[in-house]
Short mmCIF file of N, CA and C in Angstrom, two decimals:
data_model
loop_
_atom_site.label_atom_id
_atom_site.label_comp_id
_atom_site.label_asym_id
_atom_site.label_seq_id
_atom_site.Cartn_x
_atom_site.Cartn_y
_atom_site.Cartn_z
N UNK A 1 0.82 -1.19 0.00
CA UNK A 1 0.00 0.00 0.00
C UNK A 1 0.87 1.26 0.00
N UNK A 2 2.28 1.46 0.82
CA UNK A 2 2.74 2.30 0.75
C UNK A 2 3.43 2.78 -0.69
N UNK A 3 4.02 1.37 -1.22
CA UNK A 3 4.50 1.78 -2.84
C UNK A 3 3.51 2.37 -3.67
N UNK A 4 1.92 2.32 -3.48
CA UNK A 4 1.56 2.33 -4.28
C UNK A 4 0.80 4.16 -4.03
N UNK A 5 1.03 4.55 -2.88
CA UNK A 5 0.42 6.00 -2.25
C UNK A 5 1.82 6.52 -2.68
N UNK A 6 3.40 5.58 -2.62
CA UNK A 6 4.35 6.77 -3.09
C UNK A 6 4.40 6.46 -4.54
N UNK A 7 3.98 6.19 -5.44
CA UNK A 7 4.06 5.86 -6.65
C UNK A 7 3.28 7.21 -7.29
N UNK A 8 2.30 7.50 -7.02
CA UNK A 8 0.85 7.92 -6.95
C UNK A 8 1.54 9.33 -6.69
N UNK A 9 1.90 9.63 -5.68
CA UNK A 9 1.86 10.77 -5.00
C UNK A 9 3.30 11.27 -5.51
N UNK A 10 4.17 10.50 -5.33
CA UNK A 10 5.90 10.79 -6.28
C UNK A 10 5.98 11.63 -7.46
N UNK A 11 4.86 10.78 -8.21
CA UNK A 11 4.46 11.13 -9.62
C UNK A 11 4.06 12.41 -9.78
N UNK A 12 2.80 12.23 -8.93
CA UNK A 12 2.59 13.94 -9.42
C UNK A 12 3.70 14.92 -8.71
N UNK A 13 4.23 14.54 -7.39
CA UNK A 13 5.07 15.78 -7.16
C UNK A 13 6.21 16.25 -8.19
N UNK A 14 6.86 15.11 -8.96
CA UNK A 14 7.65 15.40 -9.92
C UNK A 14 7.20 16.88 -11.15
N UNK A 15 5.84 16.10 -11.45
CA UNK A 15 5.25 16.92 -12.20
C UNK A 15 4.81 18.36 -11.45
N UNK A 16 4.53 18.59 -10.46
CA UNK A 16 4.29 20.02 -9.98
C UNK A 16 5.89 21.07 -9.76
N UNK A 17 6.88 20.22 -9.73
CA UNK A 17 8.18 20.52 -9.68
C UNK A 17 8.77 21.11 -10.75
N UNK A 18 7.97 20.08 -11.86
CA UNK A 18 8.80 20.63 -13.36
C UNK A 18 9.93 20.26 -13.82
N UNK A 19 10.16 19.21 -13.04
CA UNK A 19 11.46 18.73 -13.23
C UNK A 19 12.64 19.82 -12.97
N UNK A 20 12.97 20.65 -12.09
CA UNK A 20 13.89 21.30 -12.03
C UNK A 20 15.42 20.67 -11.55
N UNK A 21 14.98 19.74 -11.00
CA UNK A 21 16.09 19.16 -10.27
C UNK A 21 17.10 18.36 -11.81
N UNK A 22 18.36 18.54 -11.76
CA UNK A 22 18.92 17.92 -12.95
C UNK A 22 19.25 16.60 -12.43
N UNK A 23 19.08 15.56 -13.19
CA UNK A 23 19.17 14.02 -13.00
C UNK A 23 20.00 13.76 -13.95
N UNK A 24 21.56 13.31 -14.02
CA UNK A 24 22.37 12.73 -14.53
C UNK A 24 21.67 11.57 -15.59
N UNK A 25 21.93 11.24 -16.33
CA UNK A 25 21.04 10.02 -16.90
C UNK A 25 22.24 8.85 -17.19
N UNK A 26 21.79 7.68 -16.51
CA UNK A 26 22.66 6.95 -16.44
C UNK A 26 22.73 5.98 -17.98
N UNK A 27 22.08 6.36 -18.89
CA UNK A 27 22.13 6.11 -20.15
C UNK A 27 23.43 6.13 -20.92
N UNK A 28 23.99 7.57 -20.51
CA UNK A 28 25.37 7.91 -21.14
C UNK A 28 26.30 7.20 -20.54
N UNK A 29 26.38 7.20 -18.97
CA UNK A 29 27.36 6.62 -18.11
C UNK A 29 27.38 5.28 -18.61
N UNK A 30 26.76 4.26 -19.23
CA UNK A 30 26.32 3.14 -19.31
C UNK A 30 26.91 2.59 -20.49
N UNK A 31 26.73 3.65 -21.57
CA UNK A 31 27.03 2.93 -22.91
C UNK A 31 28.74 3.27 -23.08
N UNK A 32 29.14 4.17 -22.30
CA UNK A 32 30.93 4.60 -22.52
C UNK A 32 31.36 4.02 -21.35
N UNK A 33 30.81 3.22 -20.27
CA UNK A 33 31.50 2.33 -19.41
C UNK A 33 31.18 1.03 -20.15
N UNK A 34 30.01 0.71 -20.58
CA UNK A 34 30.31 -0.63 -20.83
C UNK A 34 30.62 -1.24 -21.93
N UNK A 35 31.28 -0.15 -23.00
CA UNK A 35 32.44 -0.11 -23.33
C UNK A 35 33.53 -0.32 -23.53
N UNK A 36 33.85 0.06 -21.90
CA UNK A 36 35.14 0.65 -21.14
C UNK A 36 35.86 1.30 -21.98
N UNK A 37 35.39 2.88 -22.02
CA UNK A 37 35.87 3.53 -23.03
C UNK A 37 35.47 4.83 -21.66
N UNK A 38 36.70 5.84 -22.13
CA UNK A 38 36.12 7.37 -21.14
C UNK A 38 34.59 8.43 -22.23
N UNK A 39 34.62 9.08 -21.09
CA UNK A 39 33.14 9.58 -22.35
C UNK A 39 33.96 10.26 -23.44
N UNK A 40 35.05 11.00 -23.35
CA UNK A 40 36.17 11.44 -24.43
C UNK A 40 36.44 10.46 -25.72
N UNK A 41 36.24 9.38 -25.43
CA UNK A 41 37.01 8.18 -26.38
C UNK A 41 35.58 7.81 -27.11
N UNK A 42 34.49 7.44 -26.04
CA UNK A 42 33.20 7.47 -26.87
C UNK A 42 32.40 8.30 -27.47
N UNK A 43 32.66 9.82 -27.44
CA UNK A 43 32.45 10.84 -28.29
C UNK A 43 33.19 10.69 -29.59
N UNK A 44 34.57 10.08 -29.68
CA UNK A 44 35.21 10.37 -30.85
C UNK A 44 34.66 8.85 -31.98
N UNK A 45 34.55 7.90 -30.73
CA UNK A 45 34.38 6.12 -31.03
C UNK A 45 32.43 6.93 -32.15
N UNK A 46 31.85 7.60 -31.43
CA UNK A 46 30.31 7.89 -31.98
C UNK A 46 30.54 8.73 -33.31
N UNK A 47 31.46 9.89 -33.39
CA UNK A 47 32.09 10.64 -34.36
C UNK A 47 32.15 10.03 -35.67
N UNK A 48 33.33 8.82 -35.42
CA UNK A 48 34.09 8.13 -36.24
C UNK A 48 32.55 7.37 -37.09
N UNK A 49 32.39 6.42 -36.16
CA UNK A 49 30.50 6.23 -36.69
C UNK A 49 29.70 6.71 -37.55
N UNK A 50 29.67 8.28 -37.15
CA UNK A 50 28.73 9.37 -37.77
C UNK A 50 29.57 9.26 -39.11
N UNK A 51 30.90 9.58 -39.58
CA UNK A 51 31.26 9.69 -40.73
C UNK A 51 31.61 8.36 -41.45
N UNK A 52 31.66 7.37 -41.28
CA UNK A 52 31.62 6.38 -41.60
C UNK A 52 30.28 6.50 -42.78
N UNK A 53 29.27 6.51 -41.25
CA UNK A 53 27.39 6.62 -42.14
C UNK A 53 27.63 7.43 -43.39
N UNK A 54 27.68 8.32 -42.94
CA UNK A 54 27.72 9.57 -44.19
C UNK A 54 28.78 8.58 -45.48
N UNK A 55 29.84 8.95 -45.54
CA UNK A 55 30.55 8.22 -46.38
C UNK A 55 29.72 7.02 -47.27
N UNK A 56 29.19 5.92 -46.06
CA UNK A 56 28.28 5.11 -46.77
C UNK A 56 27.16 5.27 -47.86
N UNK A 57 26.92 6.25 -47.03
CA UNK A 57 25.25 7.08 -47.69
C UNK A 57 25.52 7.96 -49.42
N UNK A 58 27.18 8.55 -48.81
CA UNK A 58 27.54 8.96 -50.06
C UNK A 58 27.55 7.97 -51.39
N UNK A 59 28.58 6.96 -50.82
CA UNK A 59 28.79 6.02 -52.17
C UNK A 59 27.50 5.42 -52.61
N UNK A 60 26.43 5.01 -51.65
CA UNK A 60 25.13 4.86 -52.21
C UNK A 60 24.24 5.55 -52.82
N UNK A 61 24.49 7.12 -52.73
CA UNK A 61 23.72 8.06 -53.73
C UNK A 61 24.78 7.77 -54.87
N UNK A 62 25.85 8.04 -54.66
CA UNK A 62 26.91 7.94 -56.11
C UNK A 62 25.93 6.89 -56.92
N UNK A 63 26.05 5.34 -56.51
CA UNK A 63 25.54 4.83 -56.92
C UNK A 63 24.38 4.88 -57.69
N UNK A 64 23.13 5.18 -57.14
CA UNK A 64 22.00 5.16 -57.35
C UNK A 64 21.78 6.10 -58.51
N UNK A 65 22.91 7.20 -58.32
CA UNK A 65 22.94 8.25 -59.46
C UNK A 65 23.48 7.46 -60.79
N UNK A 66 24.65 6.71 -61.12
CA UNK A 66 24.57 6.20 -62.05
C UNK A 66 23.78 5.11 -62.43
N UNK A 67 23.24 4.38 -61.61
CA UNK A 67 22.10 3.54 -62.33
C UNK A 67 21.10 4.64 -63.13
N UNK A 68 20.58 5.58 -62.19
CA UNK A 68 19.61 6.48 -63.08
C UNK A 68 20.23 7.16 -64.15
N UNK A 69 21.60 6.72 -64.16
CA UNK A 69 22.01 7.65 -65.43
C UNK A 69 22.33 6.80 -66.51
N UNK A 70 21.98 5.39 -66.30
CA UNK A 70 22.18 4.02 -67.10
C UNK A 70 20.60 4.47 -67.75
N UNK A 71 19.59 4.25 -66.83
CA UNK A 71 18.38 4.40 -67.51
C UNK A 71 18.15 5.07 -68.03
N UNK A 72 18.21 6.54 -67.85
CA UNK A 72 18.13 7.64 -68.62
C UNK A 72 18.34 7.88 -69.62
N UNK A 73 19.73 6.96 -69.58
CA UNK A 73 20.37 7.08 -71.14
C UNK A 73 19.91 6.01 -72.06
N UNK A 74 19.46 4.90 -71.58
CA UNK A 74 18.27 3.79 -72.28
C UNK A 74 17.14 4.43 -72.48
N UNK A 75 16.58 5.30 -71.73
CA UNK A 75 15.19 5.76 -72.40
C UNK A 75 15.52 6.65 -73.35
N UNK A 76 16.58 7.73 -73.24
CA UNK A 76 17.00 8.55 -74.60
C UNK A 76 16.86 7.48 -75.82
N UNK A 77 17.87 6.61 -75.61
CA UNK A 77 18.05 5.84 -76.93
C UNK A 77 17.05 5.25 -77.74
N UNK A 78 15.93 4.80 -76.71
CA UNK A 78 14.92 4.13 -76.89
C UNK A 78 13.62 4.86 -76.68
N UNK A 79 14.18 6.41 -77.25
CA UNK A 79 12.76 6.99 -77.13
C UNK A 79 11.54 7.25 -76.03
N UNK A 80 11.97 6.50 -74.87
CA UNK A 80 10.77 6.34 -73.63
C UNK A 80 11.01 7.44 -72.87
N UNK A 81 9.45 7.21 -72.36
CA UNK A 81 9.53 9.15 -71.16
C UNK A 81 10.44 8.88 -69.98
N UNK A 82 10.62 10.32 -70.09
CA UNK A 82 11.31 10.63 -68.95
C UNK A 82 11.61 10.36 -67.48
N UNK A 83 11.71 9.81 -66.49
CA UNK A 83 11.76 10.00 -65.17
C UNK A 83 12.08 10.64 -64.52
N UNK A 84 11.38 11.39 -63.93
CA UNK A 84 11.84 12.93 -63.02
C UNK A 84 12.65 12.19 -61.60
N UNK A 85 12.11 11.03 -60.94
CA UNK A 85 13.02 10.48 -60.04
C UNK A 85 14.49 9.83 -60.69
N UNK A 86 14.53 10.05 -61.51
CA UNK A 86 16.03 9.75 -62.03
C UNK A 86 16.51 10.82 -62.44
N UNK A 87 16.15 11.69 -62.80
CA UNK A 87 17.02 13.13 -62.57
C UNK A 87 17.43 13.81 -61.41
N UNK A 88 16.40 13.53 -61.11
CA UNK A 88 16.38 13.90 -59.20
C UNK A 88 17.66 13.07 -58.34
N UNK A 89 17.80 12.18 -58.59
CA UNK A 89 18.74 11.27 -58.35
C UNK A 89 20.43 12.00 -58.91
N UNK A 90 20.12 12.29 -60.10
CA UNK A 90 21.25 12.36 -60.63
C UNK A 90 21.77 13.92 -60.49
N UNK A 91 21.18 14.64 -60.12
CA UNK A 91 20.95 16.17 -59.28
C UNK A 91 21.57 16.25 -58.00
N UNK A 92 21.21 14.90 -57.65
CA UNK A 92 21.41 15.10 -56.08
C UNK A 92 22.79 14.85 -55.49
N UNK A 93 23.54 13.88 -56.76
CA UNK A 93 24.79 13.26 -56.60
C UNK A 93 25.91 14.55 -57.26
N UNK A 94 24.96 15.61 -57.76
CA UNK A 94 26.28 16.75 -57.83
C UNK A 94 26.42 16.68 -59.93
N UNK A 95 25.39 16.15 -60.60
CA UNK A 95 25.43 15.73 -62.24
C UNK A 95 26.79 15.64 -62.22
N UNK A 96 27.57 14.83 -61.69
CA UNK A 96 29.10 14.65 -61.87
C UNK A 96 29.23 13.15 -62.54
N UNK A 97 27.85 12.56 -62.53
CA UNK A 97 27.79 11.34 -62.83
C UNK A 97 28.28 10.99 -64.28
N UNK A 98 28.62 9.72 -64.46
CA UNK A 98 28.84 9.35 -65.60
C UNK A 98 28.99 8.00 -66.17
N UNK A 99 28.46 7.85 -66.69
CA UNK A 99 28.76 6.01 -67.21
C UNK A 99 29.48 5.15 -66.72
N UNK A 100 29.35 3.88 -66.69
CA UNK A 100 30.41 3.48 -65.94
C UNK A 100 31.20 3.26 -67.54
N UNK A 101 32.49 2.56 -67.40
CA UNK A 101 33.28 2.84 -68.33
C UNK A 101 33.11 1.57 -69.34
N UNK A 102 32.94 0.44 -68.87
CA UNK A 102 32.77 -0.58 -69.70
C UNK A 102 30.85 -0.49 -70.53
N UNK A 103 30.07 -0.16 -69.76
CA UNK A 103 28.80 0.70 -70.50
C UNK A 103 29.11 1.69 -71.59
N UNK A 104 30.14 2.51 -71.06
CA UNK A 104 30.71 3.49 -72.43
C UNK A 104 31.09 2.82 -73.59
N UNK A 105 31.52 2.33 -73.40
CA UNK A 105 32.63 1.23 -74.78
C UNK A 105 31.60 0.39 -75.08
N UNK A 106 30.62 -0.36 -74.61
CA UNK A 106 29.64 -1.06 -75.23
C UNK A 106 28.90 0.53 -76.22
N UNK A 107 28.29 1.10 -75.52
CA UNK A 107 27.19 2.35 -76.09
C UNK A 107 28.12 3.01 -77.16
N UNK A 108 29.53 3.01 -77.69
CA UNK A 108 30.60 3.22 -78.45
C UNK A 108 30.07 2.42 -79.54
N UNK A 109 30.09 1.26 -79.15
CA UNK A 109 30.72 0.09 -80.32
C UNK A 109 29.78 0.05 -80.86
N UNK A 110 28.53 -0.13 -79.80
CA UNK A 110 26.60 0.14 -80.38
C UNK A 110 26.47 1.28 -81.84
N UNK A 111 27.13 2.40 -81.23
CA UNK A 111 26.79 3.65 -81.96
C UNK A 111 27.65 3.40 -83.54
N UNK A 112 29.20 2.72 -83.25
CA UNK A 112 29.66 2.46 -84.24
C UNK A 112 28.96 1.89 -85.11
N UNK A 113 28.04 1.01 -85.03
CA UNK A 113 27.61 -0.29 -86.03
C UNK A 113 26.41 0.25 -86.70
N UNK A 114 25.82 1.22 -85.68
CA UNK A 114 24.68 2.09 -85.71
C UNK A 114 25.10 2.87 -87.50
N UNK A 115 26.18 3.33 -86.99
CA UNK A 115 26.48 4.24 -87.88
C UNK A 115 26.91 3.72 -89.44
N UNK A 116 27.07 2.87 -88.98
CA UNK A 116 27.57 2.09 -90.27
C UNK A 116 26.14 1.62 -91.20
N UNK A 117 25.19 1.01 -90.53
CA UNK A 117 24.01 0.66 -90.92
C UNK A 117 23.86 1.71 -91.34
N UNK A 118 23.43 2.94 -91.04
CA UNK A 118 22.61 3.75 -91.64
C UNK A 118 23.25 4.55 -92.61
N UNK A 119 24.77 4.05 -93.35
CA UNK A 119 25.47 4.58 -94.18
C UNK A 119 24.76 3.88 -95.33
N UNK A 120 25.08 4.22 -96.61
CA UNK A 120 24.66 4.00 -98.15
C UNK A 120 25.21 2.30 -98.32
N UNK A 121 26.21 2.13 -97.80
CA UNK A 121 26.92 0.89 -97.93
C UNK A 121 26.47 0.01 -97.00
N UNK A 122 26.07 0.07 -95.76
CA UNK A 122 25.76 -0.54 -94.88
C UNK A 122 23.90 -0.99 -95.04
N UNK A 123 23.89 -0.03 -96.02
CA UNK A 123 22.14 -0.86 -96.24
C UNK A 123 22.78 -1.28 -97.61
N UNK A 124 23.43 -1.12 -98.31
CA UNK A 124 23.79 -2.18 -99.26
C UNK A 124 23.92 -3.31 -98.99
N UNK A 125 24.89 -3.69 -97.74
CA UNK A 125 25.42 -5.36 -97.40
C UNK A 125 23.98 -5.38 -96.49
N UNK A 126 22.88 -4.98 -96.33
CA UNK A 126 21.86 -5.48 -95.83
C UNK A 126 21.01 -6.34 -96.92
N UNK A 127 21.27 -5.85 -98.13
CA UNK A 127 20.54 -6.60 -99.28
C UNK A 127 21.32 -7.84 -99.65
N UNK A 128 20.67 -8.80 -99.77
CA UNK A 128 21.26 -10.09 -100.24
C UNK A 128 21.76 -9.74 -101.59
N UNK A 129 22.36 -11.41 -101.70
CA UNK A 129 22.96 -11.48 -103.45
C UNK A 129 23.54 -10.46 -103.63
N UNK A 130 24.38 -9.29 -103.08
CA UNK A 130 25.02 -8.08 -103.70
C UNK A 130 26.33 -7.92 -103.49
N UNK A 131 27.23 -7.70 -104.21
CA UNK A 131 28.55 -7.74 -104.05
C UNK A 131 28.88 -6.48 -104.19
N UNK A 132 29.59 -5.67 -102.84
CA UNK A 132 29.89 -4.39 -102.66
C UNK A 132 30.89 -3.94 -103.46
N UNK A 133 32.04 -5.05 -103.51
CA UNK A 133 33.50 -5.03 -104.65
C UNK A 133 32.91 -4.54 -105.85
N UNK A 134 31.84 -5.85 -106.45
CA UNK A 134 31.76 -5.44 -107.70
C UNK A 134 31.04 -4.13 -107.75
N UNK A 135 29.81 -3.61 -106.79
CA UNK A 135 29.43 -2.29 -107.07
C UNK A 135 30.46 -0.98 -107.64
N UNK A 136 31.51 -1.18 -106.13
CA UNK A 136 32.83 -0.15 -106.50
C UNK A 136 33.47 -0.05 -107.65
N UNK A 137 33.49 -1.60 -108.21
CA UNK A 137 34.25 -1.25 -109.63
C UNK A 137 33.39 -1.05 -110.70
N UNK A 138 32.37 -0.87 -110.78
CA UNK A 138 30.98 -0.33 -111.78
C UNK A 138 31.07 0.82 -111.10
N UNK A 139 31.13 1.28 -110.50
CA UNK A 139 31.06 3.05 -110.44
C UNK A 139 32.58 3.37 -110.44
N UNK A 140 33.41 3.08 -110.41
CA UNK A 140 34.60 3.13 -110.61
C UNK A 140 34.62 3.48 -112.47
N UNK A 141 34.04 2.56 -113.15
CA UNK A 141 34.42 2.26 -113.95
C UNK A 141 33.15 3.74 -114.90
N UNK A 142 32.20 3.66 -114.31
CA UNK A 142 31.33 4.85 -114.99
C UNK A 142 31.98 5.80 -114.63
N UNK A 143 32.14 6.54 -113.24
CA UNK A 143 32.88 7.34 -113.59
C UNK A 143 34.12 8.03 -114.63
N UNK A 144 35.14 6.67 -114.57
CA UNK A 144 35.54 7.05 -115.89
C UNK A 144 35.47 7.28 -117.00
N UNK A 145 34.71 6.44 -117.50
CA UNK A 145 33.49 6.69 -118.76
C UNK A 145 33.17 8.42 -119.08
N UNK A 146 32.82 8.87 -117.84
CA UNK A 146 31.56 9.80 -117.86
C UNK A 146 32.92 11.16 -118.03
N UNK A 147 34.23 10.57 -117.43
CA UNK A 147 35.61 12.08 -118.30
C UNK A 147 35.88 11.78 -119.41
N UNK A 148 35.94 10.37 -119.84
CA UNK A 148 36.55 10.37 -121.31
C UNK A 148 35.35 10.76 -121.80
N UNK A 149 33.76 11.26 -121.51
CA UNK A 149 32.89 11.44 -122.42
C UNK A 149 33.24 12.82 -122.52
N UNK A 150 33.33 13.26 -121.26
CA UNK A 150 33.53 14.44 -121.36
C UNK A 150 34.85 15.53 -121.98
N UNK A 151 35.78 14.99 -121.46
CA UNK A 151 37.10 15.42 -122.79
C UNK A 151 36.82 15.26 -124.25
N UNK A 152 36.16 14.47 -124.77
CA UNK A 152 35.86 14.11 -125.79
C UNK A 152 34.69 15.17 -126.85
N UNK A 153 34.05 15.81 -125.68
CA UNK A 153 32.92 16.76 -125.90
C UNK A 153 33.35 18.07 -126.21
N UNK A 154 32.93 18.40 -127.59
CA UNK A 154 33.49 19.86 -128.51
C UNK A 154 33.10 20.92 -127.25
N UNK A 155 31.98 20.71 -126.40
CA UNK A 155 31.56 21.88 -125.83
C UNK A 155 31.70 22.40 -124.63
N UNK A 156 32.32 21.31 -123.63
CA UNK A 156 33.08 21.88 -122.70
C UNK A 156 34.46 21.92 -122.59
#
């Protein structure tokens, strides 16, 4: 009965007090003794921690920024909308981002072949039965044609 009239009655006096009285909190004492570290050593031991996180957090936005800058650059290629959370991403990492390097040299070699296809010759060897050699030496060979016609001509 008495724990329970000072429980009761403790309580509220705390609260009419306001807590003025300062109470050490044995929370801190607790986690840098058991430890066994001084609170000096566990301020720097919590420090070291804190930048660790950060650091972590960094290389994981790094990250996250070039994946969105993998996609981004797949939806360019491929025509698809935009993602504002992948810019946002890639904003956030400082736009310092950039391909990774073996993605570069693939999206290179891509563009090379790209380019070749959509040359005059490259949709030539897309057509069967056609021999590019012999094309060259038929226009090789008109062309010449087409000066000896022309030296030959009273009027130019």
């Amino acid at each position: 009965m008495a724990f329970m009239v000072k429980h009761v009655v403790g309580g509220q006096l705390k609260n009419l007090t306001g807590g003025l009285t300062e109470e050490k909190t044995e929370g801190e004492k607790s986690e840098a003794a058991a430890q066994g570290m001084t609170q000096e050593e566990f301020e720097q031991y919590q420090q070291q921690l804190e930048e660790e996180k950060q650091e972590r957090e960094a290389h994981f936005a790094q990250k996250k920024a070039e994946r969105a800058t993998v996609r981004s650059h797949f939806r360019d290629k491929y025509r698809l909308p935009k993602n504002e959370l992948d810019e946002t991403q890639i904003q956030q990492a400082g736009n310092d981002v950039e391909l990774p390097t073996e993605l570069a040299k693939m999206i290179a070699e891509d563009n090379q072949e790209e380019a070749h296809k959509q040359s005059v010759l490259g949709q030539l060897s897309n057509i069967q039965n056609v021999d590019i050699d012999q094309l060259k030496d038929k226009a090789q060979a008109t062309l010449e044609d087409l000066k000896k016609q022309t030296e030959n001509c009273s009027l130019m």
